[in-house]
Amino acid sequence: MEQEKKIIGQCPMCGGSVVKTCKGYRCENAIGETPSCSLYINGILGNRKMSDDEITILLKDRKIMLDGFATKEGKTFPTVLELDQNGAVNMQSVIGKCPKCGGDIRVGARAFNCSNYSNQENQCNFSIWRNIGGHQISLEEATEICEKGMTTKELEMYRDDGSIYRKRLGLSPDKLQIVKI
C-alpha cells in the first residue's frame, strides 16, 4: 500500500512536485531507479531546521531571508538563502550595494549594514534597521531602498498609541538615514 506524500511546492527545475523526505525535501522526479531531476534540499541548513513553509517560499521565490542560522561555534547569524538554477541552496549575506558609498549591504541581526562600517579608509555607517515603526523590513523592501532610493509601496507602521499609519521609506537627501515619506 502506497504511503501519502506531503507536497511542499513545485520544483523550479522540472515542474514536478517537491515532497518532504526523512532528511529534507526532494523533487519526486529525483526519486527512484531513473531520476530525471536532481533537486534536493537538506532539512537542516546552517545548523537550523527548515520549516515546510520556508521551503515553499524558497521554491516559489528562489530566495528567502531568515534568522537563526549558527556557526559550528554556536554564533547565530541571519542570511538569505538562494536557490540557483542547478537546485543548489547558497547562503548569501549581501543583498545589494550601499547607496552612499557603493560597498556591500549585508543582512545583520538588527539591520542591513554597509560592509565599509569598519573600513578606516572609506568608513560608512549606512544602515537600514530591520524594524521601523513596528514594520519588519523585508528583503525586497531593503533592496528597493538600496536600488531605487525608496519603497514602491506604502508600509503599515504603528504609532506609540497603537494606531496604524502608512508611509513609504526612502533615503534622506544626504543618504545617511532612512526617512518616512
mmCIF file of C-alpha atoms in Angstrom:
data_model
loop_
_atom_site.group_PDB
_atom_site.id
_atom_site.type_symbol
_atom_site.label_atom_id
_atom_site.label_comp_id
_atom_site.label_asym_id
_atom_site.label_seq_id
_atom_site.Cartn_x
_atom_site.Cartn_y
_atom_site.Cartn_z
ATOM 1 C CA MET A 1 0.000 0.000 0.000
ATOM 2 C CA GLU A 2 1.456 3.376 -1.065
ATOM 3 C CA GLN A 3 2.034 5.964 1.654
ATOM 4 C CA GLU A 4 0.699 9.507 1.355
ATOM 5 C CA LYS A 5 3.338 12.137 0.436
ATOM 6 C CA LYS A 6 3.368 15.686 1.739
ATOM 7 C CA ILE A 7 3.765 18.038 -1.226
ATOM 8 C CA ILE A 8 5.680 21.191 -0.262
ATOM 9 C CA GLY A 9 5.750 23.006 -3.593
ATOM 10 C CA GLN A 10 6.652 22.886 -7.253
ATOM 11 C CA CYS A 11 10.173 22.100 -8.451
ATOM 12 C CA PRO A 12 11.675 25.182 -10.143
ATOM 13 C CA MET A 13 13.910 22.924 -12.248
ATOM 14 C CA CYS A 14 11.452 20.479 -13.832
ATOM 15 C CA GLY A 15 7.972 21.445 -12.608
ATOM 16 C CA GLY A 16 7.468 18.266 -10.575
ATOM 17 C CA SER A 17 6.145 18.151 -7.026
ATOM 18 C CA VAL A 18 8.613 18.655 -4.178
ATOM 19 C CA VAL A 19 7.916 16.288 -1.285
ATOM 20 C CA LYS A 20 9.170 16.111 2.271
ATOM 21 C CA THR A 21 11.516 13.192 2.949
ATOM 22 C CA CYS A 22 13.164 11.895 6.122
ATOM 23 C CA LYS A 23 16.242 14.109 5.550
ATOM 24 C CA GLY A 24 14.886 17.072 3.663
ATOM 25 C CA TYR A 25 12.971 17.971 0.520
ATOM 26 C CA ARG A 26 13.252 16.307 -2.875
ATOM 27 C CA CYS A 27 11.590 16.608 -6.261
ATOM 28 C CA GLU A 28 9.543 13.467 -6.817
ATOM 29 C CA ASN A 29 11.282 13.214 -10.219
ATOM 30 C CA ALA A 30 14.577 12.830 -8.295
ATOM 31 C CA ILE A 31 13.347 9.659 -6.571
ATOM 32 C CA GLY A 32 13.531 6.118 -7.894
ATOM 33 C CA GLU A 33 15.641 3.987 -10.242
ATOM 34 C CA THR A 34 15.982 6.530 -13.067
ATOM 35 C CA PRO A 35 15.679 10.064 -11.661
ATOM 36 C CA SER A 36 15.149 12.831 -14.218
ATOM 37 C CA CYS A 37 15.717 15.710 -11.767
ATOM 38 C CA SER A 38 18.363 16.385 -9.133
ATOM 39 C CA LEU A 39 16.598 18.821 -6.769
ATOM 40 C CA TYR A 40 17.320 18.006 -3.133
ATOM 41 C CA ILE A 41 17.262 20.495 -0.238
ATOM 42 C CA ASN A 42 18.607 19.335 3.098
ATOM 43 C CA GLY A 43 16.176 19.726 6.004
ATOM 44 C CA ILE A 44 18.901 21.285 8.159
ATOM 45 C CA LEU A 45 20.872 24.207 6.739
ATOM 46 C CA GLY A 46 23.475 26.117 8.734
ATOM 47 C CA ASN A 47 22.633 24.183 11.924
ATOM 48 C CA ARG A 48 18.994 25.281 11.591
ATOM 49 C CA LYS A 49 15.940 23.112 10.927
ATOM 50 C CA MET A 50 13.983 24.388 7.945
ATOM 51 C CA SER A 51 10.182 24.573 8.089
ATOM 52 C CA ASP A 52 7.878 23.385 5.304
ATOM 53 C CA ASP A 53 6.576 26.963 4.872
ATOM 54 C CA GLU A 54 10.121 28.345 4.464
ATOM 55 C CA ILE A 55 10.929 25.734 1.802
ATOM 56 C CA THR A 56 7.655 26.558 -0.004
ATOM 57 C CA ILE A 57 8.707 30.238 -0.186
ATOM 58 C CA LEU A 58 12.249 29.296 -1.282
ATOM 59 C CA LEU A 59 10.854 27.117 -4.101
ATOM 60 C CA LYS A 60 8.456 29.838 -5.261
ATOM 61 C CA ASP A 61 10.640 32.973 -4.908
ATOM 62 C CA ARG A 62 14.064 31.251 -5.194
ATOM 63 C CA LYS A 63 15.241 33.306 -2.198
ATOM 64 C CA ILE A 64 14.247 33.890 1.416
ATOM 65 C CA MET A 65 15.773 35.900 4.274
ATOM 66 C CA LEU A 66 15.872 34.004 7.573
ATOM 67 C CA ASP A 67 17.339 34.349 11.054
ATOM 68 C CA GLY A 68 18.650 31.670 13.397
ATOM 69 C CA PHE A 69 21.479 30.039 11.467
ATOM 70 C CA ALA A 70 24.526 29.115 13.552
ATOM 71 C CA THR A 71 28.239 28.540 13.050
ATOM 72 C CA LYS A 72 29.920 25.419 14.443
ATOM 73 C CA GLU A 73 30.963 27.614 17.380
ATOM 74 C CA GLY A 74 27.307 28.435 18.087
ATOM 75 C CA LYS A 75 27.322 32.073 16.924
ATOM 76 C CA THR A 76 23.960 32.857 15.318
ATOM 77 C CA PHE A 77 23.520 34.878 12.146
ATOM 78 C CA PRO A 78 20.860 35.825 9.601
ATOM 79 C CA THR A 79 21.274 35.143 5.894
ATOM 80 C CA VAL A 80 19.498 34.991 2.560
ATOM 81 C CA LEU A 81 19.072 31.514 1.112
ATOM 82 C CA GLU A 82 19.141 31.467 -2.690
ATOM 83 C CA LEU A 83 18.158 28.528 -4.862
ATOM 84 C CA ASP A 84 20.334 28.584 -8.010
ATOM 85 C CA GLN A 85 19.439 27.241 -11.457
ATOM 86 C CA ASN A 86 21.086 23.880 -10.624
ATOM 87 C CA GLY A 87 18.967 23.441 -7.488
ATOM 88 C CA ALA A 88 21.783 24.198 -5.033
ATOM 89 C CA VAL A 89 20.979 26.298 -1.961
ATOM 90 C CA ASN A 90 23.511 29.072 -1.311
ATOM 91 C CA MET A 91 23.811 31.330 1.726
ATOM 92 C CA GLN A 92 24.212 34.943 0.681
ATOM 93 C CA SER A 93 24.645 37.752 3.200
ATOM 94 C CA VAL A 94 24.986 40.526 0.580
ATOM 95 C CA ILE A 95 21.650 41.953 -0.612
ATOM 96 C CA GLY A 96 22.866 44.892 -2.712
ATOM 97 C CA LYS A 97 25.124 47.921 -2.992
ATOM 98 C CA CYS A 98 25.275 50.772 -0.498
ATOM 99 C CA PRO A 99 23.559 53.868 -1.938
ATOM 100 C CA LYS A 100 26.008 56.096 -0.017
ATOM 101 C CA CYS A 101 29.450 54.586 -0.744
ATOM 102 C CA GLY A 102 28.930 51.623 -3.090
ATOM 103 C CA GLY A 103 30.020 49.000 -0.556
ATOM 104 C CA ASP A 104 28.105 45.767 0.013
ATOM 105 C CA ILE A 105 24.920 45.869 2.086
ATOM 106 C CA ARG A 106 24.771 42.790 4.320
ATOM 107 C CA VAL A 107 21.986 41.237 6.365
ATOM 108 C CA GLY A 108 22.599 41.767 10.076
ATOM 109 C CA ALA A 109 20.712 40.630 13.157
ATOM 110 C CA ARG A 110 19.095 44.050 13.681
ATOM 111 C CA ALA A 111 19.870 45.957 10.469
ATOM 112 C CA PHE A 112 21.034 45.792 6.889
ATOM 113 C CA ASN A 113 24.526 47.309 7.202
ATOM 114 C CA CYS A 114 27.218 48.622 4.859
ATOM 115 C CA SER A 115 30.298 46.394 4.766
ATOM 116 C CA ASN A 116 32.522 49.507 4.956
ATOM 117 C CA TYR A 117 31.462 50.201 8.555
ATOM 118 C CA SER A 118 34.901 49.289 9.930
ATOM 119 C CA ASN A 119 36.916 50.259 6.818
ATOM 120 C CA GLN A 120 39.260 53.021 8.030
ATOM 121 C CA GLU A 121 39.949 54.416 4.510
ATOM 122 C CA ASN A 122 36.300 54.515 3.360
ATOM 123 C CA GLN A 123 34.238 54.293 6.564
ATOM 124 C CA CYS A 124 30.476 54.240 6.020
ATOM 125 C CA ASN A 125 27.797 53.985 8.691
ATOM 126 C CA PHE A 126 24.811 53.471 6.359
ATOM 127 C CA SER A 127 22.221 51.015 7.678
ATOM 128 C CA ILE A 128 18.553 50.165 7.333
ATOM 129 C CA TRP A 129 17.013 48.981 10.599
ATOM 130 C CA ARG A 130 15.095 45.719 10.165
ATOM 131 C CA ASN A 131 12.207 47.086 12.259
ATOM 132 C CA ILE A 132 10.988 50.609 11.519
ATOM 133 C CA GLY A 133 7.804 51.849 13.146
ATOM 134 C CA GLY A 134 6.826 48.296 14.103
ATOM 135 C CA HIS A 135 7.170 47.128 10.478
ATOM 136 C CA GLN A 136 9.593 44.260 9.787
ATOM 137 C CA ILE A 137 11.550 45.353 6.709
ATOM 138 C CA SER A 138 11.537 42.599 4.090
ATOM 139 C CA LEU A 139 14.424 41.643 1.837
ATOM 140 C CA GLU A 140 12.538 43.141 -1.129
ATOM 141 C CA GLU A 141 11.920 46.447 0.688
ATOM 142 C CA ALA A 142 15.584 46.786 1.737
ATOM 143 C CA THR A 143 16.685 46.004 -1.832
ATOM 144 C CA GLU A 144 14.274 48.628 -3.218
ATOM 145 C CA ILE A 145 15.657 51.289 -0.866
ATOM 146 C CA CYS A 146 19.234 50.472 -1.928
ATOM 147 C CA GLU A 147 18.480 50.306 -5.670
ATOM 148 C CA LYS A 148 15.678 52.850 -6.161
ATOM 149 C CA GLY A 149 16.040 55.128 -3.127
ATOM 150 C CA MET A 150 12.601 54.268 -1.702
ATOM 151 C CA THR A 151 9.972 51.570 -1.348
ATOM 152 C CA THR A 152 7.376 51.382 -4.125
ATOM 153 C CA LYS A 153 4.509 50.636 -1.720
ATOM 154 C CA GLU A 154 3.382 52.304 1.467
ATOM 155 C CA LEU A 155 4.184 50.195 4.520
ATOM 156 C CA GLU A 156 1.970 49.674 7.544
ATOM 157 C CA MET A 157 3.538 51.149 10.692
ATOM 158 C CA TYR A 158 2.390 51.813 14.235
ATOM 159 C CA ARG A 159 2.384 54.862 16.494
ATOM 160 C CA ASP A 160 3.130 54.647 20.231
ATOM 161 C CA ASP A 161 -0.625 54.641 20.965
ATOM 162 C CA GLY A 162 -1.065 51.587 18.681
ATOM 163 C CA SER A 163 -2.785 53.423 15.828
ATOM 164 C CA ILE A 164 -1.799 52.400 12.312
ATOM 165 C CA TYR A 165 -0.411 54.709 9.639
ATOM 166 C CA ARG A 166 1.097 54.112 6.188
ATOM 167 C CA LYS A 167 4.273 55.630 4.750
ATOM 168 C CA ARG A 168 6.876 54.752 2.180
ATOM 169 C CA LEU A 169 10.501 54.545 3.284
ATOM 170 C CA GLY A 170 13.289 56.271 1.409
ATOM 171 C CA LEU A 171 16.744 57.749 1.631
ATOM 172 C CA SER A 172 17.349 61.179 3.128
ATOM 173 C CA PRO A 173 18.972 63.650 0.654
ATOM 174 C CA ASP A 174 22.415 63.032 2.210
ATOM 175 C CA LYS A 175 21.827 59.228 2.025
ATOM 176 C CA LEU A 176 22.764 58.923 5.696
ATOM 177 C CA GLN A 177 19.432 57.721 7.030
ATOM 178 C CA ILE A 178 16.085 56.186 6.176
ATOM 179 C CA VAL A 179 13.125 58.574 6.319
ATOM 180 C CA LYS A 180 9.355 58.100 6.208
ATOM 181 C CA ILE A 181 7.844 59.674 3.084
#
